[in-house]
Amino acid sequence: MKKLFLAATLVLASIGIVSAQSRPTFRLDANFVGSNMTTKIGSVSATGSMLAGFRVGGAAEFAIGQDGFYIAPGVAYTMKGAKEASSDYSRWVTEGVAYTMKGAKDDAARSRLHYLQVPINAGFRASFAQDMTVSLEVGPYLAYGVAGNTTLKNSDLSVDAFGDKGALKRFDMGLGIAAALGYQRYYFQVGYDHGILNVAQKGSSDFSIRNYDFFVGVGVRF
């Protein structure tokens, strides 16, 4: 939780830096998310299959100057995770046992994860027609896993993904990029987030797990 408080502090600090220059524009959006995870054991890496979910978030946009640049700290609830159903393998550490999941459909594992995410993006927006805009944002994010479980399809095994018997650390950090097409107050956006931290809680020193996802959705500015 201390790291989550640090994220909140960073957001407040970024707001304080630019608030003296402009009054913010607030926005809300809802998105479809396709998430996945990359696992690596030694020199061998593998990905699972995409897991569908949703994401809702908001941000405050603070203009920097008069040329379309802005900073947009925000907060979002987002689903992440993956399901294993490929010919590759991934290792899930549950109840102190390393499970190696082969690609057979009947052996599929699934991790459904729920995060609070704090992005701090820098953006640029330009007008190109009457009431039309296009924008691009990029920046880091901090995320905290508030809930999640890992299940095996052909058994009753289900564990708290972030618990003592789970496989994952709660804290994550990464980089995100998003583009939006706007009409008046409304916008359509697409984006991509890539985790840069190893979120594996257990396992050998050469074992790593990283999150990544893409999202597409609609929003409104106030």
XYZ file of N, CA and C in Angstrom:
666
model
N 0.812 -1.213 0.000
C 0.000 0.000 0.000
C 0.849 1.269 0.000
N 2.074 1.201 0.576
C 2.936 2.377 0.582
C 3.241 2.830 -0.835
N 3.407 1.867 -1.752
C 3.695 2.207 -3.142
C 2.481 2.853 -3.802
N 1.279 2.434 -3.403
C 0.078 3.068 -3.926
C -0.015 4.511 -3.453
N 0.342 4.752 -2.187
C 0.350 6.118 -1.679
C 1.388 6.957 -2.419
N 2.521 6.341 -2.769
C 3.523 7.054 -3.551
C 2.960 7.464 -4.906
N 2.186 6.560 -5.523
C 1.570 6.881 -6.817
C 0.639 8.075 -6.672
N -0.177 8.075 -5.627
C -1.092 9.194 -5.400
C -0.322 10.497 -5.184
N 0.797 10.400 -4.465
C 1.616 11.591 -4.228
C 2.176 12.146 -5.526
N 2.613 11.256 -6.428
C 3.140 11.694 -7.715
C 2.067 12.398 -8.540
N 0.849 11.868 -8.498
C -0.247 12.511 -9.224
C -0.510 13.896 -8.674
N -0.584 14.002 -7.342
C -0.850 15.308 -6.734
C 0.269 16.295 -7.041
N 1.501 15.797 -7.064
C 2.626 16.676 -7.367
C 2.548 17.187 -8.802
N 2.188 16.294 -9.727
C 2.087 16.719 -11.128
C 0.962 17.717 -11.316
N -0.124 17.528 -10.582
C -1.227 18.490 -10.646
C -0.778 19.842 -10.112
N -0.027 19.820 -9.001
C 0.424 21.063 -8.416
C 1.343 21.854 -9.319
N 2.162 21.155 -10.111
C 3.102 21.824 -10.993
C 2.390 22.631 -12.066
N 1.312 22.028 -12.623
C 0.680 22.678 -13.772
C -0.599 23.434 -13.435
N -1.131 23.243 -12.229
C -2.421 23.865 -11.908
C -2.342 25.386 -11.913
N -1.139 25.913 -11.626
C -1.010 27.360 -11.624
C -1.088 27.929 -13.028
N -0.884 27.084 -14.039
C -0.880 27.560 -15.406
C -2.248 27.476 -16.081
N -3.084 26.537 -15.677
C -4.344 26.357 -16.384
C -5.365 25.676 -15.489
N -6.618 25.809 -15.878
C -7.689 25.084 -15.217
C -7.887 23.773 -15.972
N -8.119 22.677 -15.261
C -8.144 21.374 -15.933
C -9.445 21.103 -16.684
N -9.326 20.233 -17.660
C -10.470 19.620 -18.318
C -10.530 18.176 -17.850
N -11.689 17.755 -17.334
C -11.825 16.393 -16.831
C -12.418 15.490 -17.904
N -12.101 14.211 -17.827
C -12.617 13.254 -18.796
C -12.865 11.915 -18.125
N -13.815 11.171 -18.698
C -14.136 9.816 -18.272
C -14.224 8.924 -19.506
N -13.785 7.664 -19.375
C -13.899 6.755 -20.515
C -14.138 5.326 -20.047
N -14.700 4.527 -20.951
C -14.947 3.107 -20.725
C -14.359 2.339 -21.909
N -13.694 1.209 -21.623
C -12.914 0.541 -22.648
C -13.034 -0.980 -22.565
N -12.942 -1.618 -23.721
C -12.687 -3.054 -23.809
C -11.192 -3.276 -23.668
N -10.799 -4.299 -22.908
C -9.386 -4.625 -22.705
C -9.113 -6.043 -23.168
N -8.028 -6.212 -23.900
C -7.501 -7.533 -24.218
C -6.141 -7.667 -23.554
N -6.038 -8.510 -22.530
C -4.806 -8.592 -21.742
C -4.110 -9.931 -21.947
N -2.816 -9.940 -21.648
C -2.033 -11.162 -21.756
C -0.834 -11.034 -20.827
N -0.092 -12.122 -20.679
C 1.100 -12.141 -19.838
C 2.201 -12.899 -20.568
N 3.407 -12.417 -20.403
C 4.582 -13.095 -20.943
C 5.353 -13.737 -19.804
N 5.639 -15.010 -19.916
C 6.458 -15.700 -18.934
C 7.791 -16.064 -19.563
N 8.821 -16.063 -18.742
C 10.151 -16.418 -19.229
C 10.839 -17.291 -18.196
N 11.364 -18.410 -18.630
C 12.109 -19.321 -17.777
C 13.454 -19.546 -18.454
N 14.500 -18.965 -17.902
C 15.792 -19.035 -18.554
C 15.759 -18.291 -19.872
N 16.116 -18.976 -20.938
C 16.126 -18.361 -22.262
C 14.842 -18.621 -23.038
N 13.893 -19.327 -22.424
C 12.652 -19.699 -23.099
C 11.522 -18.794 -22.620
N 10.853 -18.140 -23.554
C 9.723 -17.276 -23.209
C 8.468 -17.777 -23.893
N 7.327 -17.476 -23.312
C 6.046 -17.910 -23.858
C 4.974 -16.917 -23.461
N 3.918 -16.869 -24.248
C 2.757 -16.049 -23.926
C 1.532 -16.947 -23.842
N 0.546 -16.519 -23.071
C -0.705 -17.240 -23.001
C -1.645 -16.785 -24.112
N -2.921 -16.890 -23.860
C -3.942 -16.417 -24.793
C -4.616 -15.189 -24.202
N -5.097 -14.321 -25.072
C -5.713 -13.072 -24.636
C -6.928 -13.330 -23.762
N -7.063 -12.523 -22.726
C -8.206 -12.576 -21.826
C -8.960 -11.255 -21.940
N -10.241 -11.329 -22.268
C -11.051 -10.127 -22.465
C -11.517 -9.569 -21.124
N -11.592 -8.262 -21.034
C -12.066 -7.608 -19.829
C -12.498 -6.185 -20.132
N -12.580 -5.356 -19.095
C -12.946 -3.964 -19.315
C -12.134 -3.057 -18.408
N -12.190 -1.787 -18.746
C -11.415 -0.765 -18.039
C -12.239 0.514 -18.002
N -12.307 1.157 -16.846
C -12.954 2.455 -16.714
C -11.982 3.391 -16.010
N -11.946 4.628 -16.467
C -10.992 5.544 -15.870
C -11.347 6.989 -16.087
N -10.583 7.822 -15.463
C -10.746 9.251 -15.601
C -9.409 9.942 -15.476
N -9.349 11.167 -15.949
C -8.116 11.946 -15.883
C -8.452 13.421 -15.889
N -7.482 14.213 -15.481
C -7.577 15.668 -15.542
C -6.498 16.154 -16.501
N -6.896 16.901 -17.519
C -5.950 17.411 -18.510
C -5.601 18.863 -18.178
N -4.296 19.122 -18.047
C -3.807 20.471 -17.766
C -3.007 20.945 -18.972
N -3.456 22.020 -19.599
C -2.760 22.559 -20.765
C -1.412 23.135 -20.369
N -0.432 22.920 -21.232
C 0.895 23.511 -21.069
C 1.122 24.439 -22.254
N 1.004 25.723 -22.028
C 1.123 26.687 -23.106
C -0.118 26.690 -23.984
N 0.042 27.205 -25.204
C -1.080 27.380 -26.118
C -0.952 26.543 -27.392
N -0.050 25.583 -27.403
C 0.257 24.849 -28.634
C -0.294 23.432 -28.668
N -1.184 23.089 -27.737
C -1.805 21.777 -27.760
C -1.184 20.740 -26.847
N -0.116 21.088 -26.144
C 0.516 20.142 -25.224
C -0.201 20.166 -23.873
N -0.222 19.009 -23.214
C -0.880 18.929 -21.915
C -0.315 17.745 -21.123
N -0.583 17.753 -19.831
C -0.271 16.632 -18.958
C -1.572 16.103 -18.397
N -1.684 14.773 -18.278
C -2.963 14.156 -17.909
C -2.759 13.075 -16.853
N -2.643 13.435 -15.576
C -2.650 12.424 -14.517
C -4.051 11.871 -14.345
N -4.139 10.593 -14.010
C -5.464 9.988 -13.896
C -5.461 8.755 -13.014
N -6.588 8.086 -12.987
C -6.737 6.835 -12.249
C -7.725 5.955 -13.003
N -7.494 4.647 -12.978
C -8.366 3.718 -13.699
C -8.473 2.403 -12.939
N -9.621 1.770 -13.089
C -9.777 0.363 -12.704
C -9.670 -0.449 -13.992
N -8.806 -1.456 -13.995
C -8.625 -2.240 -15.210
C -8.432 -3.708 -14.885
N -8.950 -4.560 -15.746
C -8.727 -5.997 -15.655
C -7.468 -6.353 -16.437
N -6.714 -7.293 -15.903
C -5.551 -7.839 -16.585
C -5.559 -9.346 -16.407
N -4.505 -9.999 -16.912
C -4.392 -11.441 -16.764
C -4.220 -12.142 -18.085
N -4.365 -13.472 -18.065
C -4.180 -14.273 -19.268
C -4.758 -15.661 -19.035
N -4.973 -16.370 -20.130
C -5.303 -17.783 -20.057
C -4.312 -18.554 -20.911
N -3.885 -19.720 -20.433
C -2.896 -20.536 -21.126
C -3.615 -21.579 -21.970
N -3.486 -21.461 -23.296
C -4.135 -22.431 -24.182
C -3.350 -22.565 -25.478
N -2.031 -22.434 -25.400
C -1.202 -22.528 -26.589
C -0.254 -23.709 -26.476
N 0.561 -23.928 -27.500
C 1.509 -25.023 -27.469
C 2.747 -24.675 -26.649
N 2.857 -23.408 -26.231
C 3.942 -23.016 -25.342
C 3.586 -23.422 -23.912
N 4.446 -23.064 -22.973
C 4.135 -23.372 -21.591
C 4.379 -22.155 -20.717
N 3.748 -22.149 -19.570
C 4.050 -21.135 -18.560
C 3.961 -21.779 -17.194
N 4.697 -21.253 -16.246
C 4.758 -21.820 -14.903
C 3.941 -20.961 -13.949
N 3.028 -21.588 -13.248
C 2.229 -20.886 -12.255
C 2.578 -21.480 -10.895
N 2.992 -20.662 -9.960
C 3.404 -21.137 -8.656
C 2.228 -20.971 -7.695
N 1.655 -22.080 -7.282
C 0.503 -22.050 -6.379
C 0.696 -23.104 -5.310
N 0.372 -22.767 -4.088
C 0.496 -23.651 -2.935
C 1.898 -24.262 -2.838
N 2.902 -23.465 -3.239
C 4.274 -23.899 -3.121
C 4.711 -24.895 -4.171
N 3.862 -25.179 -5.161
C 4.183 -26.155 -6.198
C 4.277 -25.444 -7.533
N 5.295 -25.733 -8.330
C 5.427 -25.134 -9.661
C 4.680 -26.003 -10.650
N 3.594 -25.465 -11.204
C 2.812 -26.182 -12.203
C 3.266 -25.762 -13.600
N 3.649 -26.697 -14.432
C 3.996 -26.412 -15.809
C 2.815 -26.778 -16.680
N 2.238 -25.738 -17.331
C 1.012 -25.940 -18.081
C 1.328 -26.170 -19.554
N 1.081 -27.365 -20.053
C 1.262 -27.647 -21.471
C 0.101 -27.067 -22.267
N 0.190 -27.175 -23.590
C -0.749 -26.467 -24.436
C -2.097 -27.132 -24.630
N -2.300 -28.321 -24.146
C -3.589 -28.978 -24.339
C -4.698 -28.149 -23.715
N -5.797 -28.044 -24.413
C -6.904 -27.202 -23.956
C -7.383 -27.605 -22.573
N -7.394 -28.906 -22.277
C -7.897 -29.380 -21.005
C -7.000 -28.997 -19.834
N -5.766 -28.576 -20.126
C -4.837 -28.213 -19.070
C -4.765 -26.706 -18.856
N -5.698 -25.966 -19.439
C -5.606 -24.511 -19.438
C -5.704 -23.942 -18.026
N -4.890 -22.930 -17.779
C -4.959 -22.144 -16.556
C -5.420 -20.743 -16.916
N -6.001 -20.037 -15.930
C -6.446 -18.673 -16.171
C -6.177 -17.833 -14.947
N -5.610 -16.657 -15.161
C -5.437 -15.676 -14.095
C -6.253 -14.440 -14.445
N -7.247 -14.145 -13.618
C -8.059 -12.939 -13.768
C -7.638 -11.967 -12.681
N -7.100 -10.816 -13.085
C -6.518 -9.863 -12.161
C -7.243 -8.528 -12.244
N -7.334 -7.846 -11.113
C -8.010 -6.553 -11.023
C -7.041 -5.538 -10.428
N -6.809 -4.445 -11.151
C -5.825 -3.452 -10.745
C -6.441 -2.066 -10.636
N -5.915 -1.272 -9.702
C -6.055 0.176 -9.724
C -4.787 0.719 -10.364
N -4.938 1.535 -11.372
C -3.805 1.989 -12.161
C -3.755 3.511 -12.199
N -2.575 4.061 -12.040
C -2.380 5.512 -12.008
C -1.435 5.899 -13.141
N -1.968 6.328 -14.292
C -1.114 6.813 -15.374
C -0.821 8.302 -15.218
N 0.358 8.696 -15.645
C 0.726 10.112 -15.693
C 1.255 10.369 -17.098
N 0.372 10.803 -17.986
C 0.706 10.924 -19.400
C 0.989 12.365 -19.807
N 1.858 12.492 -20.781
C 2.046 13.760 -21.488
C 1.415 13.605 -22.863
N 0.699 14.631 -23.320
C -0.038 14.490 -24.567
C 0.046 15.716 -25.456
N -0.401 15.508 -26.691
C -0.507 16.596 -27.662
C -1.797 16.413 -28.441
N -2.561 17.503 -28.595
C -3.828 17.455 -29.324
C -3.831 18.542 -30.396
N -4.328 18.151 -31.593
C -4.388 19.092 -32.714
C -5.758 19.002 -33.372
N -6.248 20.126 -33.855
C -7.491 20.171 -34.624
C -7.176 19.978 -36.094
N -8.052 19.260 -36.803
C -7.808 19.072 -38.230
C -9.058 19.305 -39.080
N -10.202 19.511 -38.457
C -11.442 19.832 -39.170
C -12.377 20.465 -38.145
N -13.531 20.918 -38.607
C -14.472 21.555 -37.698
C -14.912 20.577 -36.622
N -14.662 20.939 -35.361
C -15.034 20.150 -34.189
C -14.303 18.810 -34.104
N -13.257 18.576 -34.882
C -12.518 17.306 -34.877
C -11.102 17.528 -34.345
N -10.634 16.574 -33.544
C -9.276 16.627 -33.014
C -8.646 15.244 -33.069
N -7.343 15.222 -33.028
C -6.595 13.985 -32.888
C -5.551 14.216 -31.805
N -5.326 13.207 -30.962
C -4.386 13.384 -29.858
C -3.553 12.128 -29.662
N -2.386 12.327 -29.051
C -1.465 11.237 -28.741
C -0.923 11.462 -27.343
N -0.924 10.394 -26.533
C -0.414 10.461 -25.165
C 0.577 9.333 -24.923
N 1.545 9.602 -24.064
C 2.505 8.577 -23.662
C 2.971 8.898 -22.250
N 3.265 7.852 -21.469
C 3.741 8.097 -20.120
C 3.794 6.836 -19.286
N 4.347 6.953 -18.092
C 4.438 5.806 -17.185
C 3.140 5.599 -16.422
N 2.999 4.412 -15.875
C 1.885 4.147 -14.968
C 2.365 3.283 -13.815
N 1.681 3.436 -12.682
C 1.853 2.582 -11.522
C 0.545 1.843 -11.304
N 0.633 0.581 -10.905
C -0.573 -0.227 -10.739
C -0.464 -1.065 -9.470
N -1.632 -1.314 -8.858
C -1.698 -2.100 -7.629
C -2.812 -3.125 -7.762
N -2.461 -4.392 -7.598
C -3.440 -5.470 -7.716
C -4.327 -5.549 -6.483
N -5.605 -5.235 -6.644
C -6.533 -5.230 -5.508
C -7.216 -6.580 -5.325
N -7.269 -7.396 -6.385
C -7.896 -8.716 -6.297
C -7.490 -9.533 -7.514
N -7.610 -10.855 -7.386
C -7.290 -11.713 -8.514
C -7.236 -13.164 -8.095
N -7.449 -14.058 -9.048
C -7.344 -15.487 -8.759
C -6.770 -16.223 -9.959
N -6.105 -17.324 -9.670
C -5.585 -18.223 -10.691
C -6.286 -19.566 -10.540
N -6.847 -20.075 -11.630
C -7.598 -21.326 -11.597
C -7.070 -22.285 -12.655
N -7.208 -23.582 -12.387
C -6.911 -24.633 -13.348
C -8.224 -25.223 -13.830
N -8.358 -25.367 -15.142
C -9.636 -25.736 -15.733
C -10.141 -27.088 -15.256
N -9.265 -28.090 -15.175
C -9.691 -29.449 -14.874
C -9.491 -29.845 -13.421
N -9.551 -28.872 -12.536
C -9.452 -29.187 -11.115
C -10.197 -28.124 -10.333
N -10.307 -28.338 -9.043
C -10.958 -27.376 -8.164
C -9.963 -26.363 -7.606
N -8.717 -26.401 -8.078
C -7.693 -25.517 -7.555
C -7.940 -24.080 -7.993
N -8.075 -23.197 -7.021
C -8.214 -21.766 -7.278
C -7.573 -21.033 -6.108
N -6.614 -20.179 -6.394
C -5.896 -19.496 -5.331
C -5.909 -17.998 -5.583
N -5.744 -17.249 -4.505
C -5.586 -15.803 -4.587
C -4.273 -15.524 -5.310
N -4.352 -14.903 -6.478
C -3.154 -14.680 -7.287
C -2.130 -13.812 -6.581
N -2.579 -12.937 -5.664
C -1.672 -12.037 -4.961
C -1.421 -12.457 -3.520
N -1.984 -13.584 -3.094
C -1.842 -14.033 -1.724
C -0.538 -14.773 -1.475
N -0.396 -15.288 -0.260
C 0.820 -16.010 0.115
C 1.028 -17.251 -0.731
N -0.064 -17.846 -1.210
C 0.032 -19.049 -2.031
C -0.065 -18.750 -3.524
N -0.159 -17.476 -3.856
C -0.298 -17.090 -5.250
C 1.037 -16.912 -5.942
N 0.961 -16.522 -7.213
C 2.163 -16.426 -8.043
C 2.643 -15.005 -8.255
N 1.819 -13.986 -7.904
C 2.087 -12.636 -8.386
C 2.255 -11.613 -7.272
N 3.128 -10.653 -7.518
C 3.247 -9.484 -6.656
C 2.130 -8.495 -7.002
N 1.704 -7.747 -6.008
C 0.620 -6.804 -6.244
C 1.064 -5.581 -7.055
N 2.262 -5.088 -6.829
C 2.692 -3.837 -7.436
C 3.252 -4.071 -8.832
N 2.853 -3.199 -9.773
C 3.358 -3.270 -11.138
C 3.621 -1.845 -11.625
N 4.429 -1.742 -12.636
C 4.754 -0.452 -13.230
C 5.041 -0.680 -14.707
N 4.718 0.309 -15.532
C 4.958 0.126 -16.953
C 4.860 1.421 -17.721
N 4.800 1.283 -19.029
C 4.681 2.410 -19.937
C 3.434 2.234 -20.792
N 2.760 3.328 -21.075
C 1.542 3.278 -21.874
C 1.559 4.299 -22.986
N 0.807 4.001 -24.033
C 0.635 4.930 -25.140
C -0.810 4.838 -25.608
N -1.388 5.964 -26.002
C -2.781 5.987 -26.451
C -2.970 7.080 -27.493
N -3.866 6.820 -28.436
C -4.240 7.798 -29.453
C -5.757 7.926 -29.447
N -6.242 9.142 -29.733
C -7.688 9.382 -29.684
C -8.123 10.267 -30.844
N -9.315 9.983 -31.316
C -9.987 10.807 -32.326
C -11.194 11.438 -31.661
N -11.245 12.776 -31.642
C -12.292 13.467 -30.919
C -13.260 14.207 -31.816
N -14.508 14.276 -31.360
C -15.540 15.095 -32.012
C -16.269 15.854 -30.913
N -16.120 17.162 -30.914
C -16.658 18.012 -29.853
C -16.145 17.490 -28.497
N -17.050 17.098 -27.581
C -16.609 16.638 -26.262
C -16.306 15.144 -26.222
N -16.603 14.422 -27.274
C -16.527 12.966 -27.248
C -15.287 12.475 -27.999
N -14.810 11.294 -27.620
C -13.623 10.767 -28.280
C -13.643 9.240 -28.308
N -12.954 8.717 -29.314
C -12.710 7.287 -29.470
C -11.210 7.070 -29.314
N -10.807 6.092 -28.500
C -9.388 5.917 -28.234
C -8.942 4.466 -28.353
N -7.664 4.296 -28.654
C -7.003 2.995 -28.628
C -5.693 3.186 -27.879
N -5.266 2.146 -27.160
C -4.037 2.284 -26.396
C -3.399 0.949 -26.082
N -2.185 1.035 -25.559
C -1.404 -0.151 -25.227
C -0.594 0.122 -23.973
N -0.609 -0.827 -23.023
C 0.188 -0.759 -21.800
C 1.126 -1.950 -21.749
N 2.367 -1.700 -21.349
C 3.350 -2.787 -21.251
C 4.057 -2.706 -19.909
N 3.905 -3.766 -19.109
C 4.558 -3.806 -17.809
C 6.059 -4.013 -17.942
N 6.820 -3.300 -17.122
C 8.270 -3.437 -17.169
C 8.825 -4.141 -15.934
N 7.986 -4.403 -14.941
C 8.438 -5.100 -13.743
C 8.150 -6.592 -13.839
N 9.006 -7.388 -13.250
C 8.754 -8.810 -13.076
C 7.791 -8.966 -11.902
N 6.565 -9.427 -12.163
C 5.555 -9.520 -11.107
C 5.478 -10.921 -10.499
N 6.419 -11.813 -10.853
C 6.431 -13.156 -10.267
C 6.795 -13.060 -8.789
N 5.967 -13.652 -7.947
C 6.185 -13.611 -6.515
C 7.123 -14.723 -6.049
N 7.053 -15.859 -6.739
C 7.837 -17.022 -6.362
C 8.512 -17.603 -7.600
N 9.251 -18.663 -7.383
C 9.904 -19.331 -8.493
C 11.404 -19.098 -8.478
N 12.091 -19.714 -9.415
C 13.542 -19.598 -9.494
C 13.949 -18.206 -9.953
N 15.236 -17.903 -9.820
C 15.731 -16.561 -10.138
C 15.616 -16.230 -11.625
N 15.508 -17.258 -12.477
C 15.415 -17.009 -13.919
C 13.981 -17.050 -14.425
N 13.006 -16.980 -13.508
C 11.590 -17.032 -13.865
C 10.978 -15.649 -13.741
N 10.285 -15.181 -14.775
C 9.664 -13.860 -14.730
C 8.293 -13.888 -15.386
N 7.415 -12.981 -14.942
C 6.083 -12.779 -15.515
C 5.882 -11.277 -15.697
N 5.381 -10.887 -16.873
C 5.099 -9.478 -17.132
C 3.734 -9.325 -17.796
N 3.033 -8.266 -17.407
C 1.709 -7.957 -17.958
C 1.824 -7.088 -19.207
N 0.874 -7.252 -20.112
C 0.674 -6.276 -21.180
C -0.765 -6.360 -21.656
N -1.274 -5.278 -22.226
C -2.655 -5.275 -22.696
C -2.869 -4.144 -23.690
N -3.905 -4.279 -24.494
C -4.368 -3.184 -25.339
C -5.800 -2.872 -24.953
N -6.244 -1.660 -25.262
C -7.612 -1.265 -24.927
C -8.166 -0.369 -26.019
N -9.476 -0.404 -26.160
C -10.185 0.434 -27.111
C -11.500 0.849 -26.469
N -11.872 2.131 -26.595
C -13.081 2.569 -25.927
C -13.506 3.969 -26.340
N -14.497 4.487 -25.621
C -15.051 5.809 -25.881
C -15.077 6.596 -24.592
N -15.043 7.934 -24.727
C -15.050 8.772 -23.549
C -15.664 10.130 -23.823
N -15.733 10.931 -22.760
C -16.311 12.272 -22.843
C -15.482 13.207 -21.974
N -15.304 14.449 -22.429
C -14.630 15.480 -21.671
C -15.648 16.471 -21.129
N -15.338 17.008 -19.957
C -16.258 17.942 -19.288
C -15.607 19.321 -19.197
